[in-house]
mmCIF file of C-alpha atoms in Angstrom:
data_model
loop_
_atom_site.group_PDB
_atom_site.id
_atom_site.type_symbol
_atom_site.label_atom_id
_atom_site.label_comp_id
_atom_site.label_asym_id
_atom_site.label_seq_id
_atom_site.Cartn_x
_atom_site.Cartn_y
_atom_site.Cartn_z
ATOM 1 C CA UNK P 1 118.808 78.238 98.857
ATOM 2 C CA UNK P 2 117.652 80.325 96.156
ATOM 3 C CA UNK P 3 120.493 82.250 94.116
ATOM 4 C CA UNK P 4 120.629 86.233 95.255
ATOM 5 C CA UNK P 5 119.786 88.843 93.460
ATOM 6 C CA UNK P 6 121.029 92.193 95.021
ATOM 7 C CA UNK P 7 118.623 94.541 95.600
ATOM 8 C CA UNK P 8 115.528 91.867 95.731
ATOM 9 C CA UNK P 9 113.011 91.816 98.475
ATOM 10 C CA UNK P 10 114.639 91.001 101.261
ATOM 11 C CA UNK P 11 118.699 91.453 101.044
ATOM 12 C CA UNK P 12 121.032 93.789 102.739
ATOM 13 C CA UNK P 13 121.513 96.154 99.720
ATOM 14 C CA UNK P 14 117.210 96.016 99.394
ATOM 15 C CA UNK P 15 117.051 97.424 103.466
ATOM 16 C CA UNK P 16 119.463 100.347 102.324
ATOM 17 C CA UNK P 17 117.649 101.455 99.359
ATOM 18 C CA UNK P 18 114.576 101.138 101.326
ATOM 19 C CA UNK P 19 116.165 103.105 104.599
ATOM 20 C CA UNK P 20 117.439 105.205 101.780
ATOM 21 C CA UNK P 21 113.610 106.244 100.595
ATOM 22 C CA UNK P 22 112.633 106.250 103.908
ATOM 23 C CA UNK P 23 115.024 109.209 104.567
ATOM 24 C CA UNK P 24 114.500 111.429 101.692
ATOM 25 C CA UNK P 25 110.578 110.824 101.698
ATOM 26 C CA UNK P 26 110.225 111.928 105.193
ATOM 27 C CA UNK P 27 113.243 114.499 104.620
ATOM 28 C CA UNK P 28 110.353 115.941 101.946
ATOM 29 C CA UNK P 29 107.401 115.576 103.893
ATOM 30 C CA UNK P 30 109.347 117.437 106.423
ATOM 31 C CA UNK P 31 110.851 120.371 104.551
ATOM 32 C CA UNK P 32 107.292 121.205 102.856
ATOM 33 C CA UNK P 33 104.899 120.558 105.769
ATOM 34 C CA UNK P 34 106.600 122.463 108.932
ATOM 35 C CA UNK P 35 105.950 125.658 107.120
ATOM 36 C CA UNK P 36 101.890 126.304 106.808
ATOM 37 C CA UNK P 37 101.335 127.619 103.485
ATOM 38 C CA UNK P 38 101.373 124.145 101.475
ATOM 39 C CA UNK P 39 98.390 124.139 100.767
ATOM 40 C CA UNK P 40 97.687 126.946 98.790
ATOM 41 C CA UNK P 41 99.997 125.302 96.203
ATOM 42 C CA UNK P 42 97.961 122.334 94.438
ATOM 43 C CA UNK P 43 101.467 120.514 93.583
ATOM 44 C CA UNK P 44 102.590 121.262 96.962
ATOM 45 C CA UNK P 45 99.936 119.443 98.725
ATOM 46 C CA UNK P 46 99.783 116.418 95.753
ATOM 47 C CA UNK P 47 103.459 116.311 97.151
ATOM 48 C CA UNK P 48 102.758 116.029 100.705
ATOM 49 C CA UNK P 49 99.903 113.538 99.972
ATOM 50 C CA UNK P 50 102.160 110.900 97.834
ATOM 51 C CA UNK P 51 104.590 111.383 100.504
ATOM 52 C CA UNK P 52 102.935 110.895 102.688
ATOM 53 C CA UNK P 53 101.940 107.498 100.896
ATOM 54 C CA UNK P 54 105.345 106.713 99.702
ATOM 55 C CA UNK P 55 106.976 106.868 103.679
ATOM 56 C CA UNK P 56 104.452 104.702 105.397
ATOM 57 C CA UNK P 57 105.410 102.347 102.599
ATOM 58 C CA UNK P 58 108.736 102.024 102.451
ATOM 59 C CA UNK P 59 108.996 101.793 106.176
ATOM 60 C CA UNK P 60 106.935 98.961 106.294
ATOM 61 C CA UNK P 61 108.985 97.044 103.569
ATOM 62 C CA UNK P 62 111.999 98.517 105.140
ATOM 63 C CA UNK P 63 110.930 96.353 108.513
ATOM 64 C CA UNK P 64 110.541 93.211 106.307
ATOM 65 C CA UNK P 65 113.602 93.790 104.699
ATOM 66 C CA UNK P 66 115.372 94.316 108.062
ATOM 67 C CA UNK P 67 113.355 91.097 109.486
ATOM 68 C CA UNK P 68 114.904 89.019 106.880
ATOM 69 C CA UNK P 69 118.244 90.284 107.158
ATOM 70 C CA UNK P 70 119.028 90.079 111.062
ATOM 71 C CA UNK P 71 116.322 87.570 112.313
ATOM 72 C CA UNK P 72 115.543 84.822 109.721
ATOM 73 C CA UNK P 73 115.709 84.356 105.768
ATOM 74 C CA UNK P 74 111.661 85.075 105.229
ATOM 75 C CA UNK P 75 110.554 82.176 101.736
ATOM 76 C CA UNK P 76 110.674 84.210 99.026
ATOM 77 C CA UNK P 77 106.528 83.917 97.995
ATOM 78 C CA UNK P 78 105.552 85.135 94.095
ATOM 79 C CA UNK P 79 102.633 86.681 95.195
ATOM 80 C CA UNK P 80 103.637 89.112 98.096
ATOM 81 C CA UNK P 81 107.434 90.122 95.238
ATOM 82 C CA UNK P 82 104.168 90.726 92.696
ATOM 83 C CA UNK P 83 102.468 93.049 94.936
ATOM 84 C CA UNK P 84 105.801 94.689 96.186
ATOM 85 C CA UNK P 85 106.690 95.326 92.087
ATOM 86 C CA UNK P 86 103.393 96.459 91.593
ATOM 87 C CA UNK P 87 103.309 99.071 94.461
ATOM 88 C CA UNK P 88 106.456 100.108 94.119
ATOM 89 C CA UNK P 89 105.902 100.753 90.361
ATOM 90 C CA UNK P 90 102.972 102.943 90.623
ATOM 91 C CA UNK P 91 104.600 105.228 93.778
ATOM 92 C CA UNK P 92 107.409 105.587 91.670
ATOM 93 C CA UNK P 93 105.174 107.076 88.898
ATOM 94 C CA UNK P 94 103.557 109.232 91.729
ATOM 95 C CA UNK P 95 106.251 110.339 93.156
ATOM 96 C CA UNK P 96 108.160 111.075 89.577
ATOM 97 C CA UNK P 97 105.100 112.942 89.214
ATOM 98 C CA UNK P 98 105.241 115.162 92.586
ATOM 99 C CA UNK P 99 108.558 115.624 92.410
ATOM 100 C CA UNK P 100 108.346 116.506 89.004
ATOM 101 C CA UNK P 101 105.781 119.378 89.771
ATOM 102 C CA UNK P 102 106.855 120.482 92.870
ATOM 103 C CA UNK P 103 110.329 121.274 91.252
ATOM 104 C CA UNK P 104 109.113 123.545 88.463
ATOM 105 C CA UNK P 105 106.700 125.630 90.405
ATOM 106 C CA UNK P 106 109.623 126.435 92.761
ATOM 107 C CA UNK P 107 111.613 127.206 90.104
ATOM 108 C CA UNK P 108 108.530 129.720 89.061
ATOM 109 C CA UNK P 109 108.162 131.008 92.666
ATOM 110 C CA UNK P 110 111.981 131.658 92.565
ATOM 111 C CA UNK P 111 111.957 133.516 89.443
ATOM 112 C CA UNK P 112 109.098 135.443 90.401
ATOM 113 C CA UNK P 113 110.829 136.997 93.328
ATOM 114 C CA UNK P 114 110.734 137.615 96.772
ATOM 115 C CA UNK P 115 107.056 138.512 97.056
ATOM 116 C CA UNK P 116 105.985 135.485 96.063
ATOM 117 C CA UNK P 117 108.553 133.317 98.460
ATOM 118 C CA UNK P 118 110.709 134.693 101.129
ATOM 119 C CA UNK P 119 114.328 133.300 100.310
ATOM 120 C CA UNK P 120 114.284 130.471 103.271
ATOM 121 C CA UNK P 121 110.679 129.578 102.721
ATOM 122 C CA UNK P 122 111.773 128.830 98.385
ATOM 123 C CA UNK P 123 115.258 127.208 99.241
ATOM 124 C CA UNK P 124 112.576 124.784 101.289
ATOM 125 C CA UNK P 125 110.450 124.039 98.547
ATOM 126 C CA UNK P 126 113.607 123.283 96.325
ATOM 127 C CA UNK P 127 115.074 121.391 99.373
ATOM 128 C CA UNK P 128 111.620 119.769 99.099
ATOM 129 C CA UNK P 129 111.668 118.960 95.786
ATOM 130 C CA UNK P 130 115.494 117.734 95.189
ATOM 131 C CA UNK P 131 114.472 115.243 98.220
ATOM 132 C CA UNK P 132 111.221 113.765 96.602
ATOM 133 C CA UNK P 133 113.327 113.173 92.874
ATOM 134 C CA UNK P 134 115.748 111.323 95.420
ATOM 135 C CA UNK P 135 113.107 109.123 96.907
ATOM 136 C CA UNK P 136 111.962 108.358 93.255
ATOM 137 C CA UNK P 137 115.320 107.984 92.359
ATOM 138 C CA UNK P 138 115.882 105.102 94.766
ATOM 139 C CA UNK P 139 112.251 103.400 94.375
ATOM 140 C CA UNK P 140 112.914 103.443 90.654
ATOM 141 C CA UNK P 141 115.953 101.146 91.539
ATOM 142 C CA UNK P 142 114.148 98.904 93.709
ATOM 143 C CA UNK P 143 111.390 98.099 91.532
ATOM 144 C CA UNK P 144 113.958 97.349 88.849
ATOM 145 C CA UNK P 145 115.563 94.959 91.285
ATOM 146 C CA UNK P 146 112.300 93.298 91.883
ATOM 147 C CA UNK P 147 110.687 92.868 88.359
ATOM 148 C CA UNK P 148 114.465 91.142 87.191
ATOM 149 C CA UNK P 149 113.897 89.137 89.866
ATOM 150 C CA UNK P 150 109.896 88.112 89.256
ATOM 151 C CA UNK P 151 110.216 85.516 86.116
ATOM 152 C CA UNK P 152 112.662 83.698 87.913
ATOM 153 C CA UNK P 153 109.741 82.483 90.709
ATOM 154 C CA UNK Q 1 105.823 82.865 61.623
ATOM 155 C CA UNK Q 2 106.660 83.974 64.969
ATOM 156 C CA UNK Q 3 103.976 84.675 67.649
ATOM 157 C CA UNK Q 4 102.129 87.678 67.173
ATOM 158 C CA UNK Q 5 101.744 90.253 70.087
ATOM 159 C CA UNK Q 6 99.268 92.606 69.639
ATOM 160 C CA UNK Q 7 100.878 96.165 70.118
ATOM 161 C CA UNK Q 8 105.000 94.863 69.479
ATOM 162 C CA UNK Q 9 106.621 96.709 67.126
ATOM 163 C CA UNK Q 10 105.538 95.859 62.961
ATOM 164 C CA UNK Q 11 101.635 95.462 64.197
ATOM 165 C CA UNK Q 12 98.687 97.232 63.215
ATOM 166 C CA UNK Q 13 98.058 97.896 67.205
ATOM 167 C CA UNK Q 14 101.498 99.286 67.229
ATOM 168 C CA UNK Q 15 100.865 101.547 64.156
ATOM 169 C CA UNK Q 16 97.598 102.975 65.632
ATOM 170 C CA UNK Q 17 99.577 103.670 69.350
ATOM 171 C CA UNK Q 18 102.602 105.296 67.027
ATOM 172 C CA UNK Q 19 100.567 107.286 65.056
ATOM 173 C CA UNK Q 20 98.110 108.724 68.169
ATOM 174 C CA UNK Q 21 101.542 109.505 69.669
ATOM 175 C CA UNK Q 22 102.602 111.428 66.858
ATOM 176 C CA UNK Q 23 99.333 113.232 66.586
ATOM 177 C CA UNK Q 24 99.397 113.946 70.676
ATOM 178 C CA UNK Q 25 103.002 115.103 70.333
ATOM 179 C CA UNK Q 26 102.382 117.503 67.816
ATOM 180 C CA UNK Q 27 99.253 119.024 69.037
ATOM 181 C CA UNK Q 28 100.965 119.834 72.134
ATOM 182 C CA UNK Q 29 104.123 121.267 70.600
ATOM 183 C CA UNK Q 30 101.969 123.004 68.342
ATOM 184 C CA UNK Q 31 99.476 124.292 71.175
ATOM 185 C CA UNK Q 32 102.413 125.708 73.010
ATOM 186 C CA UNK Q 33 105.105 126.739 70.337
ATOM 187 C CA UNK Q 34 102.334 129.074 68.047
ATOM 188 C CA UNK Q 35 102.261 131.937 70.708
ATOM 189 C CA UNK Q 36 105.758 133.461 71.878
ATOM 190 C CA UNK Q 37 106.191 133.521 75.341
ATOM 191 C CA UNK Q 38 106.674 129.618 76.246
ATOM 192 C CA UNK Q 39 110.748 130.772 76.192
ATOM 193 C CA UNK Q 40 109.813 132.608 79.895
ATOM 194 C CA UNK Q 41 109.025 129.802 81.751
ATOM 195 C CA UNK Q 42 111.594 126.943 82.395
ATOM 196 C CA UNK Q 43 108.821 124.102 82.452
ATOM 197 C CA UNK Q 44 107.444 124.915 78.670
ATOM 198 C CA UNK Q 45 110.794 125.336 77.352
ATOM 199 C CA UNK Q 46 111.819 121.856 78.577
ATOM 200 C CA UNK Q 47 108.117 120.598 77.128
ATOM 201 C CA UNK Q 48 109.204 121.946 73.771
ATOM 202 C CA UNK Q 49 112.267 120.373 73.616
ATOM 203 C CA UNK Q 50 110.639 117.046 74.997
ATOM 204 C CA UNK Q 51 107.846 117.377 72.438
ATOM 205 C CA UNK Q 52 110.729 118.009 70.067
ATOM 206 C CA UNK Q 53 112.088 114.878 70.519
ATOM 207 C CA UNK Q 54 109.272 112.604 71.030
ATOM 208 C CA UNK Q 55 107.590 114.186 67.714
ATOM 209 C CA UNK Q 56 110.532 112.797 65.351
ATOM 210 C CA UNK Q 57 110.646 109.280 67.432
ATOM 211 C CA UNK Q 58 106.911 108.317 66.902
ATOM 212 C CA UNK Q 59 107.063 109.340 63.348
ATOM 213 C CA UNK Q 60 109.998 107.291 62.477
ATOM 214 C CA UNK Q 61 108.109 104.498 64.198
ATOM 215 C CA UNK Q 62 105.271 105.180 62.813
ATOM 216 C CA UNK Q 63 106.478 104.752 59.323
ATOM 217 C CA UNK Q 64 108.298 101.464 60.180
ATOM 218 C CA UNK Q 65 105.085 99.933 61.527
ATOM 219 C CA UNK Q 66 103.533 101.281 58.353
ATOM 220 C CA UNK Q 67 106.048 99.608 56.146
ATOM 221 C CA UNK Q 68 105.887 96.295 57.766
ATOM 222 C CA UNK Q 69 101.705 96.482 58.131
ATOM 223 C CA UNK Q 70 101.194 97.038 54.371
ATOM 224 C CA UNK Q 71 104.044 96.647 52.281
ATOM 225 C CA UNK Q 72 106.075 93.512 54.175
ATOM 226 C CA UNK Q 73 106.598 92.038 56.893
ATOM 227 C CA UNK Q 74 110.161 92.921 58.893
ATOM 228 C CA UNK Q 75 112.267 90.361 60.239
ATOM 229 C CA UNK Q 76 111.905 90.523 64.133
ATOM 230 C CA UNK Q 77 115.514 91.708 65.562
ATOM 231 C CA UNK Q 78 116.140 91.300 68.945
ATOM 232 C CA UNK Q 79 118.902 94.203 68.647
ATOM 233 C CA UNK Q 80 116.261 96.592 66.647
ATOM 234 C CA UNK Q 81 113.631 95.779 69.684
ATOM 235 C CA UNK Q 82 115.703 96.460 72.470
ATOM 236 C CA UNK Q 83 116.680 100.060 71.214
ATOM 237 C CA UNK Q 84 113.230 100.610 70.882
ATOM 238 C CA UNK Q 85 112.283 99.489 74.420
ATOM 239 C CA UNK Q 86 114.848 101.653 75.906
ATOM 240 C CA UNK Q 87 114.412 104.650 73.712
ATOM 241 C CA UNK Q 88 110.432 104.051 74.388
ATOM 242 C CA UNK Q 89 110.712 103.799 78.077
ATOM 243 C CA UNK Q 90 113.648 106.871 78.220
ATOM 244 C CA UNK Q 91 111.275 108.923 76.240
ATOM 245 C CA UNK Q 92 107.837 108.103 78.435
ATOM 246 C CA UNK Q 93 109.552 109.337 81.341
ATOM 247 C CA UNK Q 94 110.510 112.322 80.047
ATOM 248 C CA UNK Q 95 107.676 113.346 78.618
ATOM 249 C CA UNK Q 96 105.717 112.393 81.892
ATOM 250 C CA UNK Q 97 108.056 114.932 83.907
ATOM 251 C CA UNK Q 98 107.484 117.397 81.204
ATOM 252 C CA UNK Q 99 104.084 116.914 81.215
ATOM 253 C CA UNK Q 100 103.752 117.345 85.082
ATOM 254 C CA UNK Q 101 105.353 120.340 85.657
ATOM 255 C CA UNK Q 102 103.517 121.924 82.451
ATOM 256 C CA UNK Q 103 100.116 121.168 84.073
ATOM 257 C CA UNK Q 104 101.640 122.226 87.768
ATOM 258 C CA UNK Q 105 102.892 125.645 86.030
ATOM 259 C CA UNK Q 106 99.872 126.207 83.926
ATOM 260 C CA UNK Q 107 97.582 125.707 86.651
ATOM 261 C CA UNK Q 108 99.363 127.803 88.943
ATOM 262 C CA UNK Q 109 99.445 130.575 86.521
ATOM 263 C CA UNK Q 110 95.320 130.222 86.020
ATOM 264 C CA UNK Q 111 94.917 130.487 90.033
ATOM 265 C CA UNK Q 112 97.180 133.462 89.751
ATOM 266 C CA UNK Q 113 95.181 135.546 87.699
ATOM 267 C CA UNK Q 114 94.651 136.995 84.396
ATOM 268 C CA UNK Q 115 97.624 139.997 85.123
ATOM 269 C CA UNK Q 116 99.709 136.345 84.448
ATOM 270 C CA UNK Q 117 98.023 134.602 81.423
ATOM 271 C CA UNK Q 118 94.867 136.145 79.473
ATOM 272 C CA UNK Q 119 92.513 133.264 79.591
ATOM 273 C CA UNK Q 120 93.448 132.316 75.743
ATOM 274 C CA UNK Q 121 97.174 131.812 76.610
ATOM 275 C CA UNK Q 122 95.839 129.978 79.631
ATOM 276 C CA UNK Q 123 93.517 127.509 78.000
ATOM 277 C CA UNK Q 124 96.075 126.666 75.126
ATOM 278 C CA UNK Q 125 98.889 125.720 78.050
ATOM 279 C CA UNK Q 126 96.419 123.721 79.752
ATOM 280 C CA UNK Q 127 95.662 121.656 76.521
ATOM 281 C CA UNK Q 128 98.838 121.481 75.542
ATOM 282 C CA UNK Q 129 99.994 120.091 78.928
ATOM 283 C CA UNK Q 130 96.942 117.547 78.395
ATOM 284 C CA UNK Q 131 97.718 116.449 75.109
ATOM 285 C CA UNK Q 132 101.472 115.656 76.811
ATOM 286 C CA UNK Q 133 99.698 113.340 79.208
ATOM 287 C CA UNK Q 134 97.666 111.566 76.638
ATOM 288 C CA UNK Q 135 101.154 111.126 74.513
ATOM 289 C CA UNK Q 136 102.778 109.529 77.804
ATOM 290 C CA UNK Q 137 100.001 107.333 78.393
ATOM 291 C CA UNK Q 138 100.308 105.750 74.788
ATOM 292 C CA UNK Q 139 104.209 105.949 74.831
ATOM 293 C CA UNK Q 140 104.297 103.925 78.177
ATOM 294 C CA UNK Q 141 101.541 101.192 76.510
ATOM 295 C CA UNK Q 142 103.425 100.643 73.696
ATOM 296 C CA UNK Q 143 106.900 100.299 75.949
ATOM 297 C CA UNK Q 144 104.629 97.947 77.762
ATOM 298 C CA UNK Q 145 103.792 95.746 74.948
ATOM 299 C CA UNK Q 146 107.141 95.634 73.795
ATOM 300 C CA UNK Q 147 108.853 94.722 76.694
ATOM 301 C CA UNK Q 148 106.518 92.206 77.092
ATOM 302 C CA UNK Q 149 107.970 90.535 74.019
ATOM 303 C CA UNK Q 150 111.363 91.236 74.234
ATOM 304 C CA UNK Q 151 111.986 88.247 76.739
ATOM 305 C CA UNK Q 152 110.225 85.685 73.731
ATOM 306 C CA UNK Q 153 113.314 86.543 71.693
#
């Protein structure tokens, strides 16, 4: 038995910060894509594009956390924790990025007033944007569990 | 004589990436303090005050390195190295963000039109949101190399 670090690759606290990012990604992709006009924003739609990388990920490693939590202890394998710190690392850069963006040229839409954005439609792209520095938030924290975690393999 | 790293802190590597962040840093501070209406938009203010902060960090850096390149050699403190890993990596992700939403604003000001930004003002936030990237990018290689020899110590 290898000693437990929490947060690593395939604990209980790992599966909620990954259901965690899971949440507020989707929660983003949601808020900016049911309205159509995305896309005439270029951080908008870099928004909805690393979102729409960062969900499929974290789902996935969500399932393999959740696989190794209620089924059976998966062997903890250098090579697949190096590729998890790795991915994580650079979607948390992306998503810092997005989020980033996103956030300030709602806050310019805002101040320009109501021709620009509707009220509902700009509380979405805050919404939006307060859900995506979440998401980084909590991928920031798992890739700090996992590289504390690497040179002990 | 300890191990050398190229890029840790008292190196000549080190003294180049310190001294093309100071140069970075203050070409963007400089590109968007000399005209006067940065104050108006929330995203430049917060890259001024970023820029602000980076610009004296570097320096200071900047002149260690110098000292211990060509006058002597410091001792290597574990303590000394640490604060400058955190301050490092605290500072490359601010400057990132600021960076981000710079470039997000400034380009959504040039697709708005020239009743927004005379192309002048345009250009100079657009390089000065640049010359924030290129800062990051050298702040987070030389966080890099000196995290990489802060578990040596």
């Amino acid at each position: 038995m290898m000693e437990q670090v929490p947060g690593a690759l395939g604990t209980s606290a790992s599966l909620a910060l990954r259901l965690g990012q899971t949440i507020f990604c989707s929660a983003s992709l949601l808020f900016m894509c049911l309205d159509v006009e995305f896309y005439s924003y270029t951080s908008f739609s870099y928004l909805v594009t690393v979102m729409g990388l960062v969900t499929p990920w974290s789902m996935s490693l969500a399932l393999i956390d959740a696989y190794s939590v209620f089924i059976n202890c998966l062997p903890r394998q250098p090579r697949v924790l190096l590729i998890v710190v790795v991915g994580d690392w650079t979607l948390s850069f992306l998503s810092l990025a997005a989020a980033c963006s996103s956030a300030s040229v709602a806050s310019l839409l805002v101040n320009a007033g109501n021709s620009y954005c509707p009220t509902k439609l700009c509380s979405r792209y805050q919404l939006s944007a307060a859900m995506a520095f979440l998401s980084w938030f909590l991928s920031f924290a798992s890739t700090l569990f996992n590289l504390w975690l690497l040179p002990s393999l």
